[in-house]
Amino acid sequence: FLSFLFLIGFFKHEKKVVNPVFDVHSFLSSRIFSMSCLSSMLMYTATFSTLVSLSLYFQFIKEISARDAGLFLMVQPLTMAIFSPYAGRLSDRLEPRVLATSGIMLTAIGLFVLSRLGFNSSICTPIAALFVIGFGFSLFSSPNANAIMGSVGGDDYGRAAGAMSVMRVLGQMGSMALMTFVVNIFLGDQQITPLLYPQLLKVLQLVFSLGCVLCLVGSFLSYSRGQMHTEAA
């Protein structure tokens, strides 16, 4: 809550100064820019801690070695590396808000599947969910970046790129903070033992569920950004 108040104060301060550290005027002047940045922050907040949470699931709940768990977790980044370039080129012809929103919804589906994981779940289930999340993130990231950069003039490309980086880092920090908060509330500083595995599973399910909810909010922001190609024309 204090961090949220700090961000509001920082935003108001940067709005008034002549030479701001972080230019916030683009957020006020362009709906496409502001909604794209906010949906990006929510997307990273929802997904960044997924690999850490799944690592705990693989190693503790499914009792898989750290090496094999790492190999399974590579499914998401590999999927993103394969499909992101195609999604970026596709966003030059189709509305970025359609592609990006579809990507967030797919990510929400993947997180929902992860939130239903149990002790007896097949190992193929989280792997398939990682593929869906990776594919969804591919549909989101490149078109969303295209929308952000396309919503500003050539002189503001540097500021837009900086804003994207800030939103990404804020989302990553928020994702890890959210996960740490949930784990601390339900597990505290206890060492994870087999007796705590049922409680750990509930914590991981809650983290994935919260990520799914954040994706749904992000999908609303993403779709409400407006049509970039129409405005550009």
CSV table of N, CA and C in Angstrom, one decimal, residues 120-201:
chain,number,residue,atom,x,y,z
A,120,ASN,N,-1.6,-35.7,-7.7
A,120,ASN,CA,-1.7,-36.7,-8.7
A,120,ASN,C,-1.8,-36.2,-10.1
A,121,SER,N,-1.5,-34.9,-10.3
A,121,SER,CA,-1.6,-34.4,-11.7
A,121,SER,C,-0.5,-35.0,-12.6
A,122,SER,N,-0.8,-35.2,-13.8
A,122,SER,CA,0.3,-35.7,-14.7
A,122,SER,C,1.3,-34.6,-15.0
A,123,ILE,N,2.6,-35.1,-15.2
A,123,ILE,CA,3.6,-34.1,-15.4
A,123,ILE,C,3.4,-33.4,-16.7
A,124,CYS,N,2.6,-34.0,-17.6
A,124,CYS,CA,2.4,-33.3,-18.9
A,124,CYS,C,1.5,-32.1,-18.7
A,125,THR,N,0.7,-32.1,-17.7
A,125,THR,CA,-0.2,-30.9,-17.5
A,125,THR,C,0.5,-29.6,-17.3
A,126,PRO,N,1.4,-29.5,-16.3
A,126,PRO,CA,2.2,-28.2,-16.2
A,126,PRO,C,3.0,-27.9,-17.4
A,127,ILE,N,3.5,-28.9,-18.1
A,127,ILE,CA,4.3,-28.7,-19.3
A,127,ILE,C,3.5,-28.1,-20.4
A,128,ALA,N,2.3,-28.7,-20.6
A,128,ALA,CA,1.3,-28.1,-21.6
A,128,ALA,C,0.9,-26.7,-21.2
A,129,ALA,N,0.7,-26.4,-19.9
A,129,ALA,CA,0.3,-25.1,-19.5
A,129,ALA,C,1.5,-24.1,-19.7
A,130,LEU,N,2.7,-24.5,-19.6
A,130,LEU,CA,3.9,-23.7,-19.9
A,130,LEU,C,3.9,-23.3,-21.4
A,131,PHE,N,3.6,-24.3,-22.2
A,131,PHE,CA,3.5,-24.0,-23.6
A,131,PHE,C,2.4,-23.0,-24.0
A,132,VAL,N,1.3,-23.1,-23.3
A,132,VAL,CA,0.2,-22.2,-23.6
A,132,VAL,C,0.6,-20.8,-23.1
A,133,ILE,N,1.2,-20.7,-21.9
A,133,ILE,CA,1.6,-19.4,-21.4
A,133,ILE,C,2.7,-18.8,-22.3
A,134,GLY,N,3.6,-19.6,-22.7
A,134,GLY,CA,4.7,-19.1,-23.6
A,134,GLY,C,4.1,-18.6,-24.9
A,135,PHE,N,3.1,-19.3,-25.5
A,135,PHE,CA,2.5,-18.9,-26.7
A,135,PHE,C,1.7,-17.6,-26.5
A,136,GLY,N,1.0,-17.6,-25.4
A,136,GLY,CA,0.2,-16.4,-25.1
A,136,GLY,C,1.1,-15.2,-24.9
A,137,PHE,N,2.2,-15.4,-24.2
A,137,PHE,CA,3.1,-14.2,-24.0
A,137,PHE,C,3.7,-13.8,-25.3
A,138,SER,N,3.9,-14.7,-26.3
A,138,SER,CA,4.4,-14.4,-27.6
A,138,SER,C,3.4,-13.5,-28.3
A,139,LEU,N,2.2,-13.9,-28.3
A,139,LEU,CA,1.1,-13.1,-28.9
A,139,LEU,C,1.0,-11.7,-28.3
A,140,PHE,N,1.4,-11.6,-27.0
A,140,PHE,CA,1.2,-10.3,-26.3
A,140,PHE,C,2.4,-9.4,-26.5
A,141,SER,N,3.6,-9.9,-26.2
A,141,SER,CA,4.8,-9.0,-26.0
A,141,SER,C,5.1,-8.2,-27.3
A,142,SER,N,5.3,-8.9,-28.4
A,142,SER,CA,5.7,-8.1,-29.6
A,142,SER,C,4.6,-7.2,-30.1
A,143,PRO,N,3.3,-7.6,-30.2
A,143,PRO,CA,2.3,-6.6,-30.6
A,143,PRO,C,2.1,-5.5,-29.6
A,144,ASN,N,2.3,-5.8,-28.3
A,144,ASN,CA,2.1,-4.7,-27.4
A,144,ASN,C,3.3,-3.7,-27.5
A,145,ALA,N,4.5,-4.2,-27.7
A,145,ALA,CA,5.6,-3.3,-27.9
A,145,ALA,C,5.4,-2.5,-29.2
A,146,ASN,N,4.9,-3.1,-30.2
A,146,ASN,CA,4.6,-2.4,-31.5
A,146,ASN,C,3.6,-1.3,-31.2
A,147,ALA,N,2.6,-1.6,-30.4
A,147,ALA,CA,1.5,-0.6,-30.1
A,147,ALA,C,2.2,0.6,-29.3
A,148,ILE,N,3.0,0.3,-28.4
A,148,ILE,CA,3.6,1.4,-27.6
A,148,ILE,C,4.5,2.3,-28.4
A,149,MET,N,5.4,1.6,-29.3
A,149,MET,CA,6.3,2.4,-30.1
A,149,MET,C,5.5,3.1,-31.2
A,150,GLY,N,4.4,2.5,-31.7
A,150,GLY,CA,3.7,3.2,-32.8
A,150,GLY,C,2.8,4.3,-32.3
A,151,SER,N,2.6,4.4,-31.0
A,151,SER,CA,1.7,5.4,-30.5
A,151,SER,C,2.4,6.8,-30.2
A,152,VAL,N,3.7,6.8,-30.4
A,152,VAL,CA,4.5,8.0,-30.2
A,152,VAL,C,5.2,8.5,-31.4
A,153,GLY,N,5.6,9.7,-31.4
A,153,GLY,CA,6.4,10.2,-32.6
A,153,GLY,C,7.9,9.7,-32.5
A,154,GLY,N,8.6,10.0,-33.6
A,154,GLY,CA,10.0,9.5,-33.7
A,154,GLY,C,10.8,10.1,-32.7
A,155,ASP,N,10.6,11.3,-32.2
A,155,ASP,CA,11.4,12.0,-31.2
A,155,ASP,C,11.2,11.4,-29.8
A,156,ASP,N,10.1,10.6,-29.6
A,156,ASP,CA,9.8,10.0,-28.3
A,156,ASP,C,10.1,8.5,-28.2
A,157,TYR,N,10.8,8.0,-29.2
A,157,TYR,CA,11.1,6.5,-29.2
A,157,TYR,C,11.9,6.1,-27.9
A,158,GLY,N,12.8,7.0,-27.6
A,158,GLY,CA,13.7,6.7,-26.4
A,158,GLY,C,12.9,6.7,-25.1
A,159,ARG,N,12.0,7.6,-25.0
A,159,ARG,CA,11.1,7.7,-23.8
A,159,ARG,C,10.1,6.5,-23.8
A,160,ALA,N,9.6,6.1,-24.9
A,160,ALA,CA,8.7,5.0,-25.0
A,160,ALA,C,9.4,3.7,-24.6
A,161,ALA,N,10.6,3.5,-25.1
A,161,ALA,CA,11.4,2.3,-24.8
A,161,ALA,C,11.7,2.3,-23.3
A,162,GLY,N,12.0,3.5,-22.7
A,162,GLY,CA,12.3,3.6,-21.3
A,162,GLY,C,11.0,3.2,-20.5
A,163,ALA,N,9.9,3.7,-20.9
A,163,ALA,CA,8.6,3.4,-20.3
A,163,ALA,C,8.3,1.9,-20.3
A,164,MET,N,8.6,1.2,-21.4
A,164,MET,CA,8.4,-0.2,-21.5
A,164,MET,C,9.3,-0.9,-20.5
A,165,SER,N,10.5,-0.5,-20.4
A,165,SER,CA,11.5,-1.1,-19.4
A,165,SER,C,11.0,-1.0,-18.0
A,166,VAL,N,10.5,0.2,-17.7
A,166,VAL,CA,10.0,0.5,-16.4
A,166,VAL,C,8.8,-0.4,-16.0
A,167,MET,N,7.9,-0.5,-17.0
A,167,MET,CA,6.7,-1.3,-16.7
A,167,MET,C,7.1,-2.8,-16.5
A,168,ARG,N,8.1,-3.2,-17.3
A,168,ARG,CA,8.5,-4.6,-17.2
A,168,ARG,C,9.1,-4.9,-15.9
A,169,VAL,N,10.0,-4.0,-15.4
A,169,VAL,CA,10.7,-4.2,-14.1
A,169,VAL,C,9.7,-4.1,-13.0
A,170,LEU,N,8.8,-3.1,-13.1
A,170,LEU,CA,7.8,-3.0,-12.0
A,170,LEU,C,6.9,-4.2,-11.9
A,171,GLY,N,6.5,-4.8,-13.1
A,171,GLY,CA,5.8,-6.0,-13.1
A,171,GLY,C,6.5,-7.2,-12.5
A,172,GLN,N,7.8,-7.3,-12.9
A,172,GLN,CA,8.6,-8.4,-12.3
A,172,GLN,C,8.8,-8.3,-10.8
A,173,MET,N,9.0,-7.1,-10.4
A,173,MET,CA,9.2,-6.8,-8.9
A,173,MET,C,7.9,-7.1,-8.2
A,174,GLY,N,6.8,-6.7,-8.8
A,174,GLY,CA,5.5,-6.9,-8.2
A,174,GLY,C,5.1,-8.4,-8.1
A,175,SER,N,5.5,-9.1,-9.2
A,175,SER,CA,5.2,-10.6,-9.2
A,175,SER,C,5.9,-11.3,-8.1
A,176,MET,N,7.2,-11.0,-7.9
A,176,MET,CA,8.0,-11.7,-6.9
A,176,MET,C,7.6,-11.2,-5.5
A,177,ALA,N,7.2,-10.0,-5.4
A,177,ALA,CA,6.7,-9.5,-4.1
A,177,ALA,C,5.4,-10.1,-3.7
A,178,LEU,N,4.5,-10.3,-4.7
A,178,LEU,CA,3.2,-11.0,-4.5
A,178,LEU,C,3.4,-12.4,-4.0
A,179,MET,N,4.3,-13.1,-4.7
A,179,MET,CA,4.6,-14.5,-4.4
A,179,MET,C,5.2,-14.6,-3.0
A,180,THR,N,6.2,-13.8,-2.7
A,180,THR,CA,6.8,-13.8,-1.4
A,180,THR,C,5.8,-13.5,-0.3
A,181,PHE,N,4.9,-12.5,-0.6
A,181,PHE,CA,3.9,-12.2,0.4
A,181,PHE,C,3.0,-13.4,0.8
A,182,VAL,N,2.5,-14.0,-0.3
A,182,VAL,CA,1.6,-15.2,-0.1
A,182,VAL,C,2.4,-16.3,0.6
A,183,VAL,N,3.6,-16.6,0.2
A,183,VAL,CA,4.4,-17.7,0.9
A,183,VAL,C,4.6,-17.3,2.3
A,184,ASN,N,5.0,-16.1,2.6
A,184,ASN,CA,5.2,-15.6,4.0
A,184,ASN,C,4.0,-15.7,4.9
A,185,ILE,N,2.8,-15.4,4.3
A,185,ILE,CA,1.6,-15.4,5.1
A,185,ILE,C,1.2,-16.8,5.5
A,186,PHE,N,1.4,-17.8,4.6
A,186,PHE,CA,0.9,-19.1,4.8
A,186,PHE,C,2.0,-20.1,5.3
A,187,LEU,N,3.2,-19.8,5.0
A,187,LEU,CA,4.3,-20.7,5.4
A,187,LEU,C,5.3,-20.1,6.4
A,188,GLY,N,5.4,-18.8,6.3
A,188,GLY,CA,6.3,-18.1,7.2
A,188,GLY,C,7.8,-18.5,6.9
A,189,ASP,N,8.6,-18.6,7.9
A,189,ASP,CA,10.0,-19.0,7.8
A,189,ASP,C,10.2,-20.5,8.0
A,190,GLN,N,9.1,-21.3,7.9
A,190,GLN,CA,9.3,-22.7,8.2
A,190,GLN,C,10.1,-23.4,7.0
A,191,GLN,N,10.9,-24.4,7.4
A,191,GLN,CA,11.5,-25.2,6.4
A,191,GLN,C,10.5,-26.1,5.7
A,192,ILE,N,10.6,-26.2,4.4
A,192,ILE,CA,9.7,-27.0,3.7
A,192,ILE,C,10.0,-28.5,3.9
A,193,THR,N,9.1,-29.2,4.5
A,193,THR,CA,9.3,-30.6,4.8
A,193,THR,C,8.0,-31.3,4.2
A,194,PRO,N,8.1,-32.7,4.0
A,194,PRO,CA,6.9,-33.4,3.5
A,194,PRO,C,5.6,-33.1,4.2
A,195,LEU,N,5.7,-32.8,5.5
A,195,LEU,CA,4.5,-32.5,6.3
A,195,LEU,C,3.8,-31.2,5.8
A,196,LEU,N,4.6,-30.3,5.2
A,196,LEU,CA,4.1,-29.0,4.7
A,196,LEU,C,3.8,-29.0,3.2
A,197,TYR,N,4.0,-30.2,2.6
A,197,TYR,CA,3.7,-30.2,1.1
A,197,TYR,C,2.2,-29.9,0.8
A,198,PRO,N,1.2,-30.4,1.5
A,198,PRO,CA,-0.2,-30.0,1.2
A,198,PRO,C,-0.4,-28.5,1.3
A,199,GLN,N,0.2,-27.8,2.4
A,199,GLN,CA,0.1,-26.4,2.5
A,199,GLN,C,0.8,-25.7,1.4
A,200,LEU,N,2.0,-26.2,1.0
A,200,LEU,CA,2.8,-25.6,0.0
A,200,LEU,C,2.0,-25.6,-1.3
A,201,LEU,N,1.3,-26.7,-1.6
A,201,LEU,CA,0.5,-26.9,-2.8
A,201,LEU,C,-0.6,-25.8,-2.9
